[in-house]
Coordinates of C-alpha atoms in Angstrom, one line a residue:
X146 CA -13.3 -5.3 9.3
X147 CA -11.2 -8.2 8.8
X148 CA -7.7 -9.0 9.6
X149 CA -5.6 -8.7 6.8
X150 CA -5.0 -12.2 5.3
X151 CA -0.9 -13.2 5.4
X152 CA -0.6 -12.4 1.7
X153 CA -2.1 -8.8 2.1
X154 CA 0.2 -8.1 5.4
X155 CA 3.2 -8.8 3.5
X156 CA 2.3 -6.4 0.8
X157 CA 1.5 -3.5 3.1
X158 CA 4.7 -3.8 4.6
X159 CA 7.0 -4.4 2.5
X160 CA 5.4 -1.1 0.8
X161 CA 5.7 0.5 4.3
X162 CA 9.4 -1.1 4.7
X163 CA 10.1 0.9 1.2
X164 CA 9.4 4.4 2.5
X165 CA 10.5 3.8 6.0
X166 CA 12.5 0.5 6.6
X167 CA 12.4 -0.8 9.9
X168 CA 11.2 1.5 11.5
X169 CA 7.4 0.2 10.8
X170 CA 7.9 -1.7 14.3
X171 CA 7.4 1.3 15.6
X172 CA 4.0 2.3 14.0
X173 CA 2.8 -1.1 15.9
X174 CA 4.7 -0.6 19.2
X175 CA 3.5 2.9 20.4
X176 CA 4.0 4.0 23.8
X177 CA 0.5 4.4 24.0
X178 CA -0.4 1.0 23.1
X179 CA -1.0 -1.2 20.3
X180 CA -1.7 -0.3 16.8
X181 CA -2.8 -2.4 13.9
X182 CA -4.1 -2.6 10.6
X183 CA -8.1 -3.7 9.6
X184 CA -9.5 -4.4 6.1
X185 CA -12.9 -3.5 4.7
X186 CA -13.5 -3.6 0.9
X187 CA -9.7 -3.4 -0.2
X188 CA -8.6 -0.1 2.1
X189 CA -6.5 -0.6 4.8
X190 CA -7.1 1.2 8.3
X191 CA -4.7 2.1 10.9
X192 CA -5.8 2.5 14.8
X193 CA -5.4 1.2 17.9
X194 CA -6.6 -2.2 19.2
X195 CA -8.6 -0.7 21.6
X196 CA -10.5 1.5 19.2
X197 CA -11.0 -1.2 16.6
X198 CA -12.7 -3.4 19.3
X199 CA -15.4 -1.0 20.6
X200 CA -15.7 -0.9 16.5
X201 CA -16.6 -4.0 16.4
X202 CA -19.9 -4.1 18.4
X203 CA -21.4 -2.0 15.6
X204 CA -22.8 -4.0 12.3
X205 CA -20.6 -3.9 10.3
X206 CA -23.2 -2.4 7.5
X207 CA -23.0 0.3 9.9
X208 CA -19.1 1.1 9.9
X209 CA -17.9 3.1 7.1
X210 CA -14.5 3.1 8.4
X211 CA -12.3 3.6 11.3
X212 CA -9.0 5.0 12.4
X213 CA -6.4 6.4 9.3
X214 CA -6.9 5.0 5.8
X215 CA -3.4 4.0 5.0
X216 CA -4.2 2.5 1.4
X217 CA -5.8 0.4 -0.8
X218 CA -5.7 -3.2 -2.4
X219 CA -6.0 -2.6 -6.5
X220 CA -7.4 -4.8 -8.7
X221 CA -4.5 -6.3 -9.8
X222 CA -3.4 -6.9 -5.9
X223 CA -0.6 -4.7 -5.5
X224 CA -1.1 -2.0 -2.3
X225 CA -1.0 1.3 -2.8
X226 CA -0.1 4.1 -0.2
X227 CA -2.4 6.8 0.2
X228 CA -1.9 10.6 1.2
X229 CA -3.4 10.0 4.4
X230 CA -0.8 7.7 5.7
X231 CA 1.7 10.7 5.2
X232 CA 1.2 12.3 8.4
X233 CA 2.4 9.1 9.9
X234 CA 5.3 7.8 7.8
X235 CA 6.9 11.0 7.4
X236 CA 8.7 11.2 11.4
X237 CA 10.1 8.0 10.8
X238 CA 11.5 8.0 6.7
X239 CA 14.9 7.0 6.2
X240 CA 15.2 8.6 3.1
X241 CA 14.1 12.4 2.2
X242 CA 13.9 14.5 -0.6
X243 CA 13.2 18.5 0.0
X244 CA 12.4 20.3 -3.0
X245 CA 13.4 24.3 -3.9
X246 CA 10.4 26.9 -3.3
X247 CA 10.2 26.9 -7.2
X248 CA 9.4 23.2 -7.6
X249 CA 7.0 23.0 -4.7
X250 CA 3.6 23.8 -6.7
X251 CA 4.3 21.7 -9.3
X252 CA 4.9 19.2 -7.3
X253 CA 2.1 19.3 -5.9
X254 CA 0.0 20.0 -9.0
X255 CA 0.7 15.8 -9.6
X256 CA 4.2 16.5 -11.6
X257 CA 7.4 14.6 -10.9
X258 CA 10.5 16.0 -9.8
X259 CA 13.2 17.4 -12.0
X260 CA 17.2 17.7 -10.8
X261 CA 15.9 21.8 -11.1
X262 CA 13.9 21.5 -8.7
X263 CA 15.4 19.2 -6.2
X264 CA 16.7 21.3 -3.2
X265 CA 18.4 19.0 -0.5
X266 CA 18.6 14.7 -0.7
X267 CA 19.4 12.1 1.7
X268 CA 23.0 11.1 1.5
X269 CA 23.2 7.0 0.1
X270 CA 19.8 7.0 -1.1
X271 CA 19.4 4.5 -3.8
X272 CA 17.7 4.2 -7.4
X273 CA 14.2 3.3 -6.9
X274 CA 13.7 4.0 -3.3
X275 CA 11.0 5.4 -1.6
X276 CA 11.3 9.0 0.1
X277 CA 9.0 10.9 1.8
X278 CA 9.4 14.8 0.1
X279 CA 10.1 18.0 2.0
X280 CA 9.6 21.4 1.3
X281 CA 12.6 23.4 2.6
X282 CA 10.9 24.2 5.7
X283 CA 10.4 20.5 6.6
X284 CA 6.8 20.4 5.9
X285 CA 6.4 16.9 4.4
X286 CA 4.5 17.5 0.6
X287 CA 4.3 13.7 0.0
X288 CA 5.5 10.2 -1.3
X289 CA 8.0 9.7 -4.5
X290 CA 10.6 7.4 -5.4
X291 CA 13.7 8.3 -6.6
X292 CA 14.6 7.9 -10.3
X293 CA 18.4 8.5 -9.7
X294 CA 20.5 7.5 -7.0
X295 CA 22.4 10.2 -4.8
X296 CA 25.2 10.3 -6.7
X297 CA 23.7 10.3 -10.0
X298 CA 21.7 13.2 -8.9
X299 CA 25.1 15.2 -8.5
X300 CA 26.1 15.0 -12.3
X301 CA 22.3 14.7 -13.7
X302 CA 21.0 17.0 -16.3
X303 CA 18.9 19.8 -14.8
X304 CA 15.7 18.9 -16.6
X305 CA 16.1 14.9 -16.2
X306 CA 13.4 13.4 -13.3
X307 CA 15.4 12.7 -10.4
X308 CA 12.0 11.4 -8.0
X309 CA 8.8 10.6 -9.5
X310 CA 5.3 11.6 -8.1
X311 CA 3.6 9.4 -6.0
X312 CA 1.1 11.1 -3.9
X313 CA 1.0 14.5 -2.2
X314 CA -1.0 16.7 -0.5
X315 CA -2.8 18.2 -3.3
X316 CA -4.4 15.5 -4.0
X317 CA -7.3 16.7 -1.9
X318 CA -8.3 19.5 -4.0
X319 CA -7.7 17.8 -7.6
X320 CA -10.2 15.4 -6.4
X321 CA -12.6 17.1 -4.2
X322 CA -15.3 16.4 -7.3
X323 CA -14.8 12.8 -6.9
X324 CA -14.8 11.9 -3.6
X325 CA -18.5 13.3 -2.8

């Protein structure tokens, strides 16, 4: 596992900032120690420095992964967040979208969110802002990007898309065959 280059660190933090804003610092400096990001084969992992130092005693050819996979860098050089980062980002999310019960299943199948399925949205959300998507019981379901601002959502057509799907917890089941 190697440290991220300056360019890749910048891309990672830009993506995280899109979803949790200035709360990125809470991911690094935690009360239980200092946490960091490391890279292996274009995948970015998150764990404590202590865990990474212990893992480095193994040979890199024997090590598959350490910590939680936050995402990966695509061949075009962009960073894509994976659903495994949801439990770390949800508590720090600045902007949130809550889905009605009727829209939960559609979102978990990988579909975008229509206005008719929108339960609530954080006030002041700007267009193309990254959001964490919850059900009405405050259970995080995934990530999205808002297609309309909060003000635009109030006057939108019920069938118009208000949030683009990025990742959801249903991916575990949908991609089960490709993981093995």
